[in-house]
Amino acid sequence: MKEKFLRFMQGRYGLDQFSKALLIGGLIVVLLSSFFAGGRSGSLFYLFGWVLIIYCYFRMFSKNISKRYAENQKYLAKTYKLRTYIQQQKNSLVQRKIYHIYKCPGCKQKIRIPKGKGKIEIRCPKCGTTFIKKS
């Protein structure tokens, strides 16, 4: 069965970041529609969610690879700032376990200092300002 599916998917676009976003967005909208059940807005949310999911599958099974690739690149360009901001926040949370992160009082440059070194004098590499902090 797996081989048949692989043969079927050969020459088709497959899953990319835009398709994942469409699928997740569609599922969220369908779940939100249950909160508005019984009304016109609930039906519209439900319909819109299924349209997103169907479009996701259309993109996955499409043989027009160049057009789907261009759509994905456009999506990635539009969401670049948001994705980099989220990645920076994740990085910062991981680093906070090992390092203290201070801002220079002179130029506001972020400086990373290892934890557990006691009271130390920190010299900013950008502007040369020195200040004392506990690490």
mmCIF file of C-alpha atoms in Angstrom:
data_model
loop_
_atom_site.group_PDB
_atom_site.id
_atom_site.type_symbol
_atom_site.label_atom_id
_atom_site.label_comp_id
_atom_site.label_asym_id
_atom_site.label_seq_id
_atom_site.Cartn_x
_atom_site.Cartn_y
_atom_site.Cartn_z
ATOM 1 C CA MET A 1 0.000 0.000 0.000
ATOM 2 C CA LYS A 2 2.841 2.350 0.868
ATOM 3 C CA GLU A 3 4.473 1.737 -2.492
ATOM 4 C CA LYS A 4 1.207 2.491 -4.323
ATOM 5 C CA PHE A 5 0.916 5.780 -2.454
ATOM 6 C CA LEU A 6 4.532 6.659 -3.229
ATOM 7 C CA ARG A 7 3.936 5.931 -6.916
ATOM 8 C CA PHE A 8 0.777 8.055 -6.837
ATOM 9 C CA MET A 9 2.642 10.984 -5.232
ATOM 10 C CA GLN A 10 5.478 10.817 -7.754
ATOM 11 C CA GLY A 11 5.444 14.010 -9.819
ATOM 12 C CA ARG A 12 3.118 15.778 -7.378
ATOM 13 C CA TYR A 13 4.030 18.753 -5.201
ATOM 14 C CA GLY A 14 3.538 17.311 -1.713
ATOM 15 C CA LEU A 15 3.511 19.049 1.661
ATOM 16 C CA ASP A 16 5.265 22.373 2.307
ATOM 17 C CA GLN A 17 5.098 25.163 4.899
ATOM 18 C CA PHE A 18 2.139 26.932 3.249
ATOM 19 C CA SER A 19 0.169 23.674 3.080
ATOM 20 C CA LYS A 20 0.893 23.011 6.751
ATOM 21 C CA ALA A 21 -0.321 26.508 7.660
ATOM 22 C CA LEU A 22 -3.480 26.022 5.569
ATOM 23 C CA LEU A 23 -4.187 22.665 7.205
ATOM 24 C CA ILE A 24 -3.626 23.927 10.742
ATOM 25 C CA GLY A 25 -5.610 27.087 10.044
ATOM 26 C CA GLY A 26 -8.457 25.083 8.537
ATOM 27 C CA LEU A 27 -8.604 22.731 11.507
ATOM 28 C CA ILE A 28 -8.594 25.641 13.954
ATOM 29 C CA VAL A 29 -11.385 27.416 12.064
ATOM 30 C CA VAL A 30 -13.466 24.208 11.975
ATOM 31 C CA LEU A 31 -12.972 23.802 15.736
ATOM 32 C CA LEU A 32 -13.899 27.449 16.301
ATOM 33 C CA SER A 33 -17.083 26.905 14.331
ATOM 34 C CA SER A 34 -18.283 24.547 17.056
ATOM 35 C CA PHE A 35 -18.367 27.498 19.488
ATOM 36 C CA PHE A 36 -20.738 29.345 17.152
ATOM 37 C CA ALA A 37 -22.851 26.272 16.359
ATOM 38 C CA GLY A 38 -26.433 26.847 15.339
ATOM 39 C CA GLY A 39 -25.924 30.306 13.920
ATOM 40 C CA ARG A 40 -25.033 31.643 10.517
ATOM 41 C CA SER A 41 -21.509 32.578 11.658
ATOM 42 C CA GLY A 42 -20.881 28.993 12.803
ATOM 43 C CA SER A 43 -21.847 27.661 9.385
ATOM 44 C CA LEU A 44 -19.612 30.207 7.653
ATOM 45 C CA PHE A 45 -16.656 29.324 9.886
ATOM 46 C CA TYR A 46 -17.244 25.628 9.226
ATOM 47 C CA LEU A 47 -17.431 26.159 5.469
ATOM 48 C CA PHE A 48 -14.363 28.416 5.428
ATOM 49 C CA GLY A 49 -12.375 25.869 7.460
ATOM 50 C CA TRP A 50 -13.207 23.103 5.008
ATOM 51 C CA VAL A 51 -12.300 25.343 2.060
ATOM 52 C CA LEU A 52 -8.851 25.853 3.621
ATOM 53 C CA ILE A 53 -8.401 22.107 4.175
ATOM 54 C CA ILE A 54 -9.515 21.246 0.628
ATOM 55 C CA TYR A 55 -7.172 23.872 -0.826
ATOM 56 C CA CYS A 56 -4.341 22.365 1.237
ATOM 57 C CA TYR A 57 -4.986 18.934 -0.284
ATOM 58 C CA PHE A 58 -5.344 20.438 -3.750
ATOM 59 C CA ARG A 59 -1.879 21.961 -3.361
ATOM 60 C CA MET A 60 -0.432 18.662 -2.111
ATOM 61 C CA PHE A 61 -1.736 16.640 -5.046
ATOM 62 C CA SER A 62 -1.070 19.299 -7.690
ATOM 63 C CA LYS A 63 1.279 18.477 -10.570
ATOM 64 C CA ASN A 64 1.966 22.158 -11.290
ATOM 65 C CA ILE A 65 5.080 22.208 -9.126
ATOM 66 C CA SER A 66 6.428 25.584 -10.253
ATOM 67 C CA LYS A 67 3.215 27.427 -9.368
ATOM 68 C CA ARG A 68 2.945 25.729 -5.947
ATOM 69 C CA TYR A 69 6.610 26.527 -5.274
ATOM 70 C CA ALA A 70 5.992 30.201 -6.128
ATOM 71 C CA GLU A 71 2.983 30.278 -3.768
ATOM 72 C CA ASN A 72 5.092 28.802 -0.975
ATOM 73 C CA GLN A 73 7.888 31.329 -1.570
ATOM 74 C CA LYS A 74 5.371 34.179 -1.422
ATOM 75 C CA TYR A 75 3.991 32.800 1.862
ATOM 76 C CA LEU A 76 7.492 32.463 3.310
ATOM 77 C CA ALA A 77 8.347 36.035 2.303
ATOM 78 C CA LYS A 78 5.174 37.401 3.927
ATOM 79 C CA THR A 79 5.729 35.510 7.202
ATOM 80 C CA TYR A 80 9.514 36.010 7.430
ATOM 81 C CA LYS A 81 9.440 38.655 10.204
ATOM 82 C CA LEU A 82 6.995 36.684 12.343
ATOM 83 C CA ARG A 83 8.923 33.417 11.954
ATOM 84 C CA THR A 84 12.281 35.043 12.797
ATOM 85 C CA TYR A 85 10.770 36.802 15.843
ATOM 86 C CA ILE A 86 9.388 33.488 17.159
ATOM 87 C CA GLN A 87 12.725 31.767 16.525
ATOM 88 C CA GLN A 88 14.597 34.520 18.387
ATOM 89 C CA GLN A 89 12.256 34.187 21.366
ATOM 90 C CA LYS A 90 12.798 30.403 21.443
ATOM 91 C CA ASN A 91 16.564 30.930 21.269
ATOM 92 C CA SER A 92 16.417 33.452 24.081
ATOM 93 C CA LEU A 93 14.460 31.065 26.315
ATOM 94 C CA VAL A 94 16.971 28.264 25.701
ATOM 95 C CA GLN A 95 19.924 30.548 26.442
ATOM 96 C CA ARG A 96 18.388 31.913 29.656
ATOM 97 C CA LYS A 97 18.977 28.539 31.321
ATOM 98 C CA ILE A 98 22.752 28.868 30.903
ATOM 99 C CA TYR A 99 23.355 32.619 30.565
ATOM 100 C CA HIS A 100 22.256 35.930 32.020
ATOM 101 C CA ILE A 101 21.437 38.420 29.292
ATOM 102 C CA TYR A 102 22.034 42.059 30.190
ATOM 103 C CA LYS A 103 21.609 45.272 28.207
ATOM 104 C CA CYS A 104 24.422 47.757 28.069
ATOM 105 C CA PRO A 105 23.349 51.014 29.783
ATOM 106 C CA GLY A 106 25.167 53.028 27.117
ATOM 107 C CA CYS A 107 24.107 51.555 23.781
ATOM 108 C CA LYS A 108 21.412 48.989 24.769
ATOM 109 C CA GLN A 109 23.432 46.138 23.178
ATOM 110 C CA LYS A 110 22.474 42.719 24.582
ATOM 111 C CA ILE A 111 25.386 40.999 26.321
ATOM 112 C CA ARG A 112 25.382 37.317 27.274
ATOM 113 C CA ILE A 113 27.178 36.380 30.510
ATOM 114 C CA PRO A 114 27.517 32.794 31.850
ATOM 115 C CA LYS A 115 25.637 32.113 35.092
ATOM 116 C CA GLY A 116 27.382 31.304 38.356
ATOM 117 C CA LYS A 117 30.453 33.593 38.104
ATOM 118 C CA GLY A 118 29.474 35.899 40.996
ATOM 119 C CA LYS A 119 29.692 39.677 40.839
ATOM 120 C CA ILE A 120 31.620 40.647 37.722
ATOM 121 C CA GLU A 121 32.536 43.726 35.748
ATOM 122 C CA ILE A 122 31.125 43.565 32.229
ATOM 123 C CA ARG A 123 32.640 45.495 29.340
ATOM 124 C CA CYS A 124 30.370 46.149 26.355
ATOM 125 C CA PRO A 125 32.095 44.975 23.156
ATOM 126 C CA LYS A 126 30.251 47.563 21.082
ATOM 127 C CA CYS A 127 30.750 50.844 22.954
ATOM 128 C CA GLY A 128 33.296 49.908 25.674
ATOM 129 C CA THR A 129 31.092 50.910 28.635
ATOM 130 C CA THR A 130 31.814 48.927 31.803
ATOM 131 C CA PHE A 131 29.221 48.061 34.430
ATOM 132 C CA ILE A 132 28.985 45.629 37.341
ATOM 133 C CA LYS A 133 26.338 42.911 37.509
ATOM 134 C CA LYS A 134 25.822 39.639 39.356
ATOM 135 C CA SER A 135 25.979 36.592 37.084
#
